[in-house]
Short mmCIF file of C-alpha atoms and ligand atoms in Angstrom, two decimals:
data_model
loop_
_atom_site.label_atom_id
_atom_site.label_comp_id
_atom_site.label_asym_id
_atom_site.label_seq_id
_atom_site.Cartn_x
_atom_site.Cartn_y
_atom_site.Cartn_z
CA MET A 1 77.18 72.91 125.83
CA ASP A 2 78.31 69.81 123.89
CA ALA A 3 81.98 68.83 123.41
CA MET A 4 83.99 71.15 121.18
CA PRO A 5 82.98 70.68 117.55
CA ALA A 6 85.72 70.27 114.92
CA ILE A 7 87.39 73.53 113.99
CA PRO A 8 86.53 74.36 110.37
CA GLU A 9 89.38 75.00 107.96
CA ASP A 10 88.45 78.63 107.38
CA PHE A 11 88.02 79.41 111.08
CA LEU A 12 91.03 81.42 112.29
CA ILE A 13 92.49 81.12 115.75
CA GLY A 14 94.32 84.25 116.83
CA ALA A 15 95.28 86.56 119.63
CA ALA A 16 94.77 90.29 119.99
CA THR A 17 96.50 93.31 121.52
CA ALA A 18 96.39 97.09 121.21
CA ALA A 19 99.18 99.60 120.71
CA TYR A 20 99.02 101.66 123.88
CA GLN A 21 98.50 98.57 126.01
CA ILE A 22 101.69 96.79 124.93
CA GLU A 23 104.08 98.92 122.90
CA GLY A 24 105.80 101.35 125.26
CA GLY A 25 108.39 103.42 123.37
CA VAL A 26 106.10 106.41 123.69
CA ASP A 27 108.80 108.97 122.93
CA GLU A 28 110.56 107.03 120.24
CA ASP A 29 111.07 107.54 116.54
CA GLY A 30 108.97 110.67 116.39
CA ARG A 31 105.79 109.39 118.06
CA GLY A 32 103.62 112.23 119.38
CA PRO A 33 101.63 112.13 122.61
CA SER A 34 98.23 110.46 122.68
CA ILE A 35 95.35 111.31 124.96
CA TRP A 36 96.35 108.30 127.08
CA ASP A 37 99.83 109.71 127.69
CA VAL A 38 98.15 112.87 128.95
CA PHE A 39 95.46 111.07 130.97
CA CYS A 40 97.95 108.76 132.71
CA ARG A 41 99.78 111.81 134.03
CA GLU A 42 96.68 113.19 135.74
CA PRO A 43 96.87 112.23 139.42
CA GLY A 44 94.42 109.54 140.53
CA ARG A 45 93.30 108.48 137.06
CA ILE A 46 95.14 105.15 136.80
CA HIS A 47 95.57 102.44 139.42
CA GLY A 48 98.97 102.81 141.07
CA GLY A 49 99.87 105.76 138.84
CA ASP A 50 100.75 103.31 136.05
CA THR A 51 101.38 104.52 132.50
CA GLY A 52 101.92 102.97 129.07
CA ASP A 53 105.44 104.42 128.86
CA VAL A 54 107.05 100.97 128.84
CA ALA A 55 104.06 98.60 128.94
CA ALA A 56 105.18 95.19 127.60
CA ASP A 57 107.98 96.86 125.62
CA HIS A 58 106.59 95.34 122.44
CA TYR A 59 107.94 98.26 120.40
CA HIS A 60 111.42 96.82 120.96
CA ARG A 61 110.48 93.16 121.37
CA TYR A 62 108.01 92.72 118.51
CA ALA A 63 110.24 90.23 116.66
CA ASP A 64 110.46 88.00 119.76
CA ASP A 65 106.72 88.34 120.26
CA VAL A 66 106.08 87.20 116.71
CA ARG A 67 108.27 84.15 117.45
CA GLU A 68 106.07 83.43 120.49
CA MET A 69 102.99 83.64 118.27
CA GLN A 70 104.58 81.26 115.81
CA ALA A 71 105.38 78.83 118.63
CA LEU A 72 101.76 79.05 119.76
CA GLY A 73 100.75 78.16 116.20
CA LEU A 74 98.43 81.15 115.76
CA ASP A 75 96.76 81.66 112.39
CA ALA A 76 96.24 85.38 112.92
CA TYR A 77 97.28 88.30 115.10
CA ARG A 78 95.21 91.40 115.72
CA PHE A 79 97.16 94.51 116.72
CA SER A 80 96.40 98.20 116.54
CA ILE A 81 98.27 100.98 114.80
CA ALA A 82 99.03 104.02 116.96
CA TRP A 83 97.77 107.05 115.09
CA PRO A 84 100.23 109.34 116.98
CA ARG A 85 103.17 107.32 115.65
CA LEU A 86 102.13 108.17 112.10
CA TYR A 87 100.73 111.65 112.67
CA PRO A 88 102.39 112.94 115.85
CA ASN A 89 100.76 116.36 115.57
CA GLY A 90 97.38 115.20 114.31
CA ASP A 91 97.90 117.18 111.11
CA SER A 92 99.07 116.13 107.64
CA ARG A 93 102.78 115.64 108.47
CA LEU A 94 103.47 111.90 108.19
CA ASN A 95 106.17 110.40 110.41
CA GLU A 96 107.77 107.75 108.21
CA ARG A 97 109.54 106.08 111.15
CA GLY A 98 106.18 105.36 112.76
CA LEU A 99 104.93 103.74 109.58
CA ASP A 100 108.15 101.70 109.33
CA PHE A 101 107.43 100.00 112.64
CA TYR A 102 104.11 98.61 111.45
CA GLN A 103 105.61 97.64 108.12
CA ARG A 104 108.29 95.62 109.94
CA LEU A 105 105.68 94.08 112.22
CA ALA A 106 103.41 93.09 109.32
CA GLU A 107 106.35 91.65 107.36
CA SER A 108 107.49 89.61 110.37
CA LEU A 109 103.99 88.22 110.79
CA LEU A 110 103.72 87.28 107.13
CA ASP A 111 107.17 85.64 107.24
CA ALA A 112 105.93 83.61 110.23
CA GLY A 113 102.77 82.57 108.35
CA ILE A 114 100.53 84.65 110.61
CA ARG A 115 97.77 86.75 109.10
CA PRO A 116 97.80 90.39 110.28
CA PHE A 117 94.57 92.09 111.35
CA ALA A 118 95.17 95.80 112.02
CA THR A 119 92.87 98.07 114.00
CA LEU A 120 93.21 101.74 113.11
CA PHE A 121 91.76 103.28 116.25
CA HIS A 122 92.06 101.56 119.59
CA TRP A 123 91.53 104.74 121.66
CA ASP A 124 94.96 106.43 121.41
CA LEU A 125 93.93 109.66 119.72
CA PRO A 126 96.78 112.14 119.04
CA ALA A 127 96.67 114.62 121.94
CA ALA A 128 96.89 117.48 119.44
CA LEU A 129 93.50 116.47 118.04
CA GLN A 130 91.93 116.37 121.50
CA GLU A 131 93.09 119.96 121.92
CA ARG A 132 90.87 120.75 118.95
CA GLY A 133 87.87 118.98 120.50
CA GLY A 134 88.77 115.36 119.79
CA TRP A 135 86.01 113.25 118.31
CA ALA A 136 83.41 115.82 119.41
CA ASN A 137 84.79 117.86 116.50
CA ARG A 138 83.48 116.61 113.15
CA ASP A 139 86.82 117.45 111.57
CA THR A 140 88.44 114.55 113.51
CA ALA A 141 86.47 112.13 111.34
CA LEU A 142 88.16 113.63 108.27
CA ARG A 143 91.61 113.53 109.91
CA PHE A 144 90.94 109.85 110.72
CA ALA A 145 90.05 109.16 107.09
CA ASP A 146 93.33 110.78 105.93
CA TYR A 147 95.33 108.69 108.39
CA ALA A 148 93.45 105.55 107.39
CA HIS A 149 94.03 106.31 103.72
CA THR A 150 97.79 106.53 104.30
CA VAL A 151 97.74 103.15 106.04
CA PHE A 152 95.76 101.54 103.20
CA ARG A 153 98.06 103.04 100.56
CA ARG A 154 101.32 102.18 102.29
CA LEU A 155 100.52 98.96 104.18
CA GLY A 156 97.48 97.64 102.34
CA SER A 157 99.50 95.11 100.37
CA LEU A 158 100.79 93.56 103.63
CA ILE A 159 97.66 93.61 105.78
CA PRO A 160 94.64 91.65 104.54
CA HIS A 161 92.21 92.65 107.30
CA PHE A 162 91.56 96.13 108.64
CA ILE A 163 89.33 97.15 111.52
CA THR A 164 88.43 100.82 111.56
CA LEU A 165 87.48 101.31 115.22
CA ASN A 166 87.74 99.21 118.33
CA GLU A 167 84.72 99.44 120.64
CA PRO A 168 83.54 102.96 119.82
CA GLY A 169 80.91 102.44 122.53
CA THR A 170 83.48 101.94 125.28
CA TYR A 171 85.51 104.88 124.01
CA THR A 172 82.43 107.10 124.03
CA LEU A 173 80.97 106.07 127.37
CA MET A 174 84.07 105.47 129.47
CA GLY A 175 85.86 108.53 128.13
CA HIS A 176 83.01 111.03 127.83
CA VAL A 177 80.18 110.02 130.20
CA LEU A 178 81.88 108.18 133.07
CA GLY A 179 85.21 109.96 132.72
CA GLU A 180 87.15 106.83 133.68
CA HIS A 181 89.10 106.64 130.42
CA ALA A 182 90.89 109.30 128.39
CA PRO A 183 90.02 112.04 127.70
CA GLY A 184 88.24 111.91 131.08
CA LEU A 185 85.13 113.95 130.25
CA GLN A 186 81.66 113.66 131.75
CA SER A 187 79.16 115.12 129.33
CA LEU A 188 76.34 113.23 127.64
CA GLU A 189 76.05 115.95 125.02
CA THR A 190 79.73 115.60 124.12
CA ALA A 191 79.45 111.81 124.14
CA VAL A 192 76.60 111.86 121.65
CA ALA A 193 78.63 114.02 119.26
CA VAL A 194 81.70 111.83 119.77
CA SER A 195 79.73 108.69 118.94
CA HIS A 196 78.40 110.06 115.68
CA HIS A 197 81.76 111.38 114.54
CA LEU A 198 83.41 108.06 115.35
CA LEU A 199 80.89 106.29 113.14
CA LEU A 200 81.33 108.94 110.46
CA GLY A 201 85.11 108.44 110.62
CA HIS A 202 84.50 104.71 110.27
CA GLY A 203 82.40 105.32 107.15
CA PHE A 204 84.94 107.71 105.61
CA ALA A 205 87.69 105.16 106.26
CA VAL A 206 85.66 102.42 104.55
CA GLN A 207 85.23 104.74 101.54
CA ALA A 208 88.99 105.40 101.46
CA PHE A 209 89.63 101.67 101.69
CA ARG A 210 87.32 100.90 98.75
CA ALA A 211 88.99 103.65 96.70
CA GLU A 212 92.34 101.88 97.10
CA ASN A 213 90.91 98.69 95.60
CA LEU A 214 93.27 96.40 97.49
CA PRO A 215 93.07 92.87 96.07
CA GLY A 216 91.68 90.40 98.61
CA ALA A 217 91.75 92.86 101.51
CA GLN A 218 88.77 93.28 103.83
CA ILE A 219 87.53 95.90 106.24
CA GLY A 220 85.21 95.82 109.23
CA LEU A 221 84.29 97.47 112.51
CA THR A 222 84.66 95.99 116.00
CA ASN A 223 81.97 96.51 118.64
CA VAL A 224 81.86 95.08 122.11
CA LEU A 225 78.49 93.38 122.42
CA SER A 226 76.77 92.19 125.56
CA PRO A 227 73.45 90.43 125.10
CA VAL A 228 70.80 91.87 127.40
CA ARG A 229 67.91 89.86 128.83
CA PRO A 230 65.10 91.18 131.02
CA LYS A 231 65.07 89.74 134.53
CA THR A 232 61.36 88.88 134.28
CA GLY A 233 58.70 88.99 131.61
CA ALA A 234 57.16 92.08 133.21
CA ALA A 235 56.71 94.99 130.82
CA ALA A 236 58.81 97.30 133.01
CA ASP A 237 61.76 94.89 132.99
CA ARG A 238 61.48 94.36 129.26
CA ALA A 239 61.49 98.11 128.70
CA ALA A 240 64.52 98.48 130.99
CA ALA A 241 66.33 95.74 129.06
CA ALA A 242 65.55 97.51 125.79
CA ARG A 243 67.07 100.75 127.12
CA VAL A 244 70.22 98.98 128.30
CA ASP A 245 70.45 97.17 124.98
CA ALA A 246 70.12 100.47 123.09
CA VAL A 247 73.09 101.93 124.94
CA SER A 248 75.25 98.80 125.16
CA ASN A 249 74.70 97.36 121.71
CA ARG A 250 72.31 99.06 119.36
CA TRP A 251 73.88 102.54 119.45
CA PHE A 252 76.87 101.51 117.35
CA LEU A 253 75.21 98.72 115.37
CA GLU A 254 72.01 100.19 114.00
CA PRO A 255 73.57 103.16 112.18
CA VAL A 256 75.99 100.79 110.43
CA LEU A 257 73.52 98.02 109.64
CA HIS A 258 70.23 99.89 109.34
CA ARG A 259 71.03 103.59 108.80
CA ARG A 260 69.34 104.80 111.98
CA TYR A 261 69.94 105.49 115.64
CA PRO A 262 67.87 103.81 118.34
CA ASP A 263 65.08 106.04 119.66
CA LEU A 264 66.88 106.49 122.96
CA LEU A 265 69.79 108.16 121.18
CA ARG A 266 67.44 110.40 119.26
CA GLU A 267 65.92 111.41 122.58
CA ALA A 268 69.47 112.14 123.78
CA GLY A 269 69.86 114.61 120.90
CA VAL A 270 71.96 112.73 118.35
CA ASP A 271 70.01 114.37 115.49
CA ARG A 272 71.72 117.65 116.33
CA VAL A 273 75.01 116.34 114.96
CA VAL A 274 73.72 114.20 112.08
CA GLN A 275 74.04 116.01 108.75
CA PRO A 276 72.22 115.10 105.53
CA GLY A 277 73.99 112.22 103.82
CA ASP A 278 75.75 110.98 106.97
CA PHE A 279 73.91 107.69 107.20
CA ALA A 280 74.96 106.80 103.66
CA ILE A 281 78.58 107.23 104.77
CA VAL A 282 78.20 105.46 108.12
CA SER A 283 76.45 102.46 106.56
CA GLN A 284 79.00 101.74 103.82
CA PRO A 285 78.94 97.96 103.41
CA ILE A 286 81.58 96.25 105.54
CA ASP A 287 83.17 92.88 104.86
CA PHE A 288 82.87 91.60 108.42
CA LEU A 289 81.78 92.61 111.86
CA GLY A 290 84.28 92.27 114.69
CA VAL A 291 82.68 91.24 117.97
CA ASN A 292 84.38 91.62 121.32
CA TYR A 293 82.61 89.45 123.86
CA TYR A 294 83.24 89.33 127.60
CA ARG A 295 79.91 89.10 129.46
CA SER A 296 76.16 89.38 129.21
CA THR A 297 73.60 91.39 131.13
CA ILE A 298 70.30 90.86 132.92
CA ALA A 299 68.35 94.10 133.31
CA SER A 300 65.42 95.04 135.50
CA ALA A 301 63.47 98.23 136.03
CA SER A 302 64.92 100.55 138.65
CA PRO A 303 63.11 103.89 138.60
CA SER A 304 65.69 105.45 140.93
CA ASP A 305 68.55 104.95 138.45
CA PRO A 306 69.10 108.40 136.91
CA LEU A 307 70.61 107.34 133.59
CA LEU A 308 68.54 104.43 132.28
CA GLY A 309 66.02 103.59 134.99
CA ALA A 310 67.51 100.12 135.02
CA SER A 311 69.66 97.98 137.23
CA MET A 312 71.99 95.38 135.81
CA GLU A 313 73.36 92.01 136.86
CA GLU A 314 75.67 89.65 135.08
CA PRO A 315 74.72 86.00 134.81
CA GLY A 316 77.38 83.37 135.36
CA GLN A 317 78.41 80.82 137.96
CA THR A 318 81.84 82.39 138.34
CA ARG A 319 83.44 85.85 138.05
CA THR A 320 86.70 87.02 136.55
CA ALA A 321 89.17 89.33 138.30
CA MET A 322 87.29 92.23 136.68
CA GLY A 323 84.16 91.04 138.51
CA TRP A 324 82.57 90.09 135.20
CA GLY A 325 80.20 87.09 135.08
CA VAL A 326 81.32 84.16 132.95
CA ASP A 327 78.58 83.32 130.45
CA PRO A 328 79.64 81.40 127.32
CA ASP A 329 75.99 80.74 126.45
CA GLY A 330 75.65 84.50 126.04
CA LEU A 331 78.23 84.37 123.24
CA HIS A 332 76.42 81.49 121.56
CA GLN A 333 73.10 83.36 121.63
CA LEU A 334 74.69 86.61 120.53
CA LEU A 335 76.22 84.97 117.45
CA LEU A 336 72.92 83.37 116.48
CA ASP A 337 71.06 86.65 116.99
CA LEU A 338 73.58 88.55 114.87
CA HIS A 339 73.27 85.96 112.14
CA ALA A 340 69.49 86.37 112.19
CA GLU A 341 69.85 90.15 111.98
CA ALA A 342 72.56 90.27 109.29
CA PRO A 343 72.73 86.83 107.66
CA ASN A 344 75.25 87.88 105.01
CA LEU A 345 77.71 89.55 107.34
CA PRO A 346 80.64 87.35 108.45
CA VAL A 347 81.73 87.77 112.05
CA TYR A 348 85.13 87.53 113.69
CA ILE A 349 85.26 87.35 117.46
CA THR A 350 88.03 89.93 117.67
CA GLU A 351 88.41 89.72 121.47
CA ASN A 352 87.42 87.18 124.07
CA GLY A 353 89.24 86.44 127.29
CA ALA A 354 89.47 86.99 131.01
CA ALA A 355 91.61 88.51 133.72
CA TYR A 356 92.40 86.28 136.69
CA PRO A 357 94.75 86.79 139.64
CA ASP A 358 97.62 84.83 138.11
CA VAL A 359 100.36 83.58 140.37
CA LEU A 360 103.85 83.00 139.00
CA THR A 361 105.43 80.00 140.69
CA GLY A 362 108.94 79.44 139.40
CA ARG A 363 108.34 79.44 135.62
CA ASP A 364 104.69 78.36 135.86
CA VAL A 365 101.32 80.06 135.92
CA HIS A 366 98.56 77.52 136.47
CA ASP A 367 95.56 79.46 135.19
CA ALA A 368 92.98 76.68 135.05
CA ASN A 369 90.22 79.30 135.33
CA ARG A 370 91.39 81.02 132.12
CA VAL A 371 91.78 77.69 130.31
CA ALA A 372 88.17 76.84 131.23
CA PHE A 373 86.96 80.30 130.20
CA LEU A 374 88.67 80.13 126.81
CA ARG A 375 87.64 76.54 126.12
CA GLU A 376 84.00 77.14 126.96
CA HIS A 377 83.81 80.29 124.85
CA LEU A 378 85.56 78.73 121.88
CA GLU A 379 83.13 75.81 122.13
CA ALA A 380 80.23 78.27 122.20
CA ALA A 381 81.55 80.04 119.08
CA LEU A 382 82.06 76.76 117.23
CA ALA A 383 78.62 75.54 118.22
CA ALA A 384 77.10 78.76 116.87
CA ARG A 385 79.04 78.27 113.66
CA ALA A 386 77.80 74.69 113.41
CA ALA A 387 74.26 76.04 113.88
CA GLY A 388 74.68 78.33 110.88
CA ALA A 389 76.24 81.56 112.18
CA ASP A 390 78.97 82.77 109.80
CA VAL A 391 81.74 83.00 112.41
CA ARG A 392 85.15 83.10 110.77
CA GLY A 393 87.52 83.25 113.69
CA TRP A 394 88.23 83.81 117.36
CA PHE A 395 90.93 86.00 118.88
CA VAL A 396 92.00 85.59 122.48
CA TRP A 397 92.30 88.79 124.47
CA SER A 398 95.13 88.92 125.02
CA LEU A 399 98.42 87.61 123.70
CA LEU A 400 100.30 89.32 126.53
CA ASP A 401 99.51 90.71 129.95
CA ASN A 402 99.26 94.43 129.38
CA PHE A 403 98.15 97.89 130.47
CA GLU A 404 94.47 97.45 131.31
CA TRP A 405 93.56 101.14 131.01
CA ALA A 406 92.33 102.60 134.34
CA PHE A 407 93.37 99.36 136.08
CA GLY A 408 96.97 99.82 134.96
CA TYR A 409 98.96 96.59 135.28
CA SER A 410 96.82 95.21 138.10
CA LYS A 411 94.75 93.00 135.76
CA ARG A 412 96.30 90.27 133.66
CA PHE A 413 94.49 89.07 130.53
CA GLY A 414 97.40 87.47 128.68
CA VAL A 415 98.05 83.86 127.79
CA LEU A 416 101.69 84.90 128.03
CA TYR A 417 102.60 86.19 131.49
CA VAL A 418 104.71 89.34 131.36
CA ASP A 419 107.21 89.66 134.19
CA TYR A 420 107.33 93.46 134.00
CA PRO A 421 110.66 94.00 135.81
CA THR A 422 112.49 91.76 133.31
CA GLN A 423 109.93 91.81 130.47
CA ALA A 424 110.27 88.03 130.25
CA ARG A 425 107.34 86.27 128.54
CA ILE A 426 106.28 83.14 130.44
CA TRP A 427 103.79 80.67 129.05
CA LYS A 428 100.74 80.26 131.26
CA ASP A 429 98.88 76.95 131.10
CA SER A 430 96.37 78.79 128.88
CA ALA A 431 99.14 79.37 126.32
CA ARG A 432 99.86 75.64 126.24
CA TRP A 433 96.16 74.96 125.87
CA LEU A 434 95.92 77.49 123.01
CA GLN A 435 98.88 75.83 121.34
CA SER A 436 97.12 72.46 121.55
CA VAL A 437 94.01 73.99 119.95
CA CYS A 438 96.08 75.42 117.10
CA GLN A 439 97.80 72.07 116.61
CA ARG A 440 94.46 70.31 116.52
CA ARG A 441 93.11 72.91 114.09
CA ARG A 442 96.06 72.25 111.79
CA THR A 443 95.71 68.48 111.83
CA GLU A 444 91.96 68.72 111.21
CA GLY A 445 92.27 71.50 108.61
O1 IFM B 1 91.74 95.62 127.42
C1 IFM B 1 90.49 95.83 126.83
C2 IFM B 1 90.64 96.16 125.36
O2 IFM B 1 91.46 97.27 125.15
C3 IFM B 1 89.28 96.45 124.76
N1 IFM B 1 88.35 95.40 125.05
C4 IFM B 1 88.25 94.94 126.41
C5 IFM B 1 89.62 94.61 126.96
C6 IFM B 1 89.50 94.12 128.41
O3 IFM B 1 88.93 95.09 129.21
#
């Protein structure tokens, strides 16, 4: 990869978080329980028995956190809205105090000159809705649209960018096939229904957004995408790679972009839950695609594998603390491929980052590995942009160390180190590097 190209004026540099991972304050101001509150209390589900009860205490410290973002020089901040703060019971009773929090957060960001990007569903479904079947129940898509509509009506003048869903694929697979995330189910049949209703909810939310006619505001969907290459040119490896690609990438992309499910999903029975007219809803035009990128995949045929008949490896010279291979070229290729597939669809990289075993020494965290990861991936994104891909921005995952789902607090992704006992925020070297990038972006812009 060549040296980092200049950062274009309209290319945003940001950082991302999600409500359950940072907020804490789970019992405050009328918030209802989410499926993650329930899941964390089930013995053995989360590393060390950790929960999001306190997390990074952002619910109380959001104003300080916005000041940190301002000091970093970020153009944009992506956060998620906790549905159970607004609708604690999953029904139509709105909790105004929950809405107030996000209004205050959005106003603080705007006052600091930081553009808010708000995700509406980053996995924290109200527990009351899971009791009625969760996303396996088609009605949840309608409840989601009502919640989304409230957000657009009440906060739409403050928030210029909305993301309907974060990584519906991860939510579906980890929560309903592997059972490693809330709600902890293991049923392919349920997962297939969940996936379709998530996409339907996305489409309904886009319709509600358009109905509000918010001047200048935009809406998109965020998928995690992992380019898949066959290990060899052999037909069996290419077929295995296509199956892995269908599950990892195409499942949540094709219905939105091309009004169809991949064949593999049709074989898994998705047609049972698709009703006439659904694809028209799911494929409502979006203003941008959010891409979360962490790693890529090499697939080969493995007839003994029961799920996909494939085995997977991750290319990369080095690994992160999650064991994920580091492959910035995969991001470059992915962005070019997306541009070829949907040339008129702008892309934001809504998450990109790495966990490493950070060590706090005095007031320092020397995370040279994370600095290299971020620099190489930003360079890859900028090179793809220079080659014609319509990439509009890049968000580091994450602003803060946080609750990494089943891994609890054992994995640190932040550029700001969180000292959990004191909740102090400590700048890692990667934060200083990010600040220098933002400064450079401003002088070049
Ligand atoms: O922490 C998660 C985030 O919630 C969704 N995308 C991947 C991140 C790292 O695993």
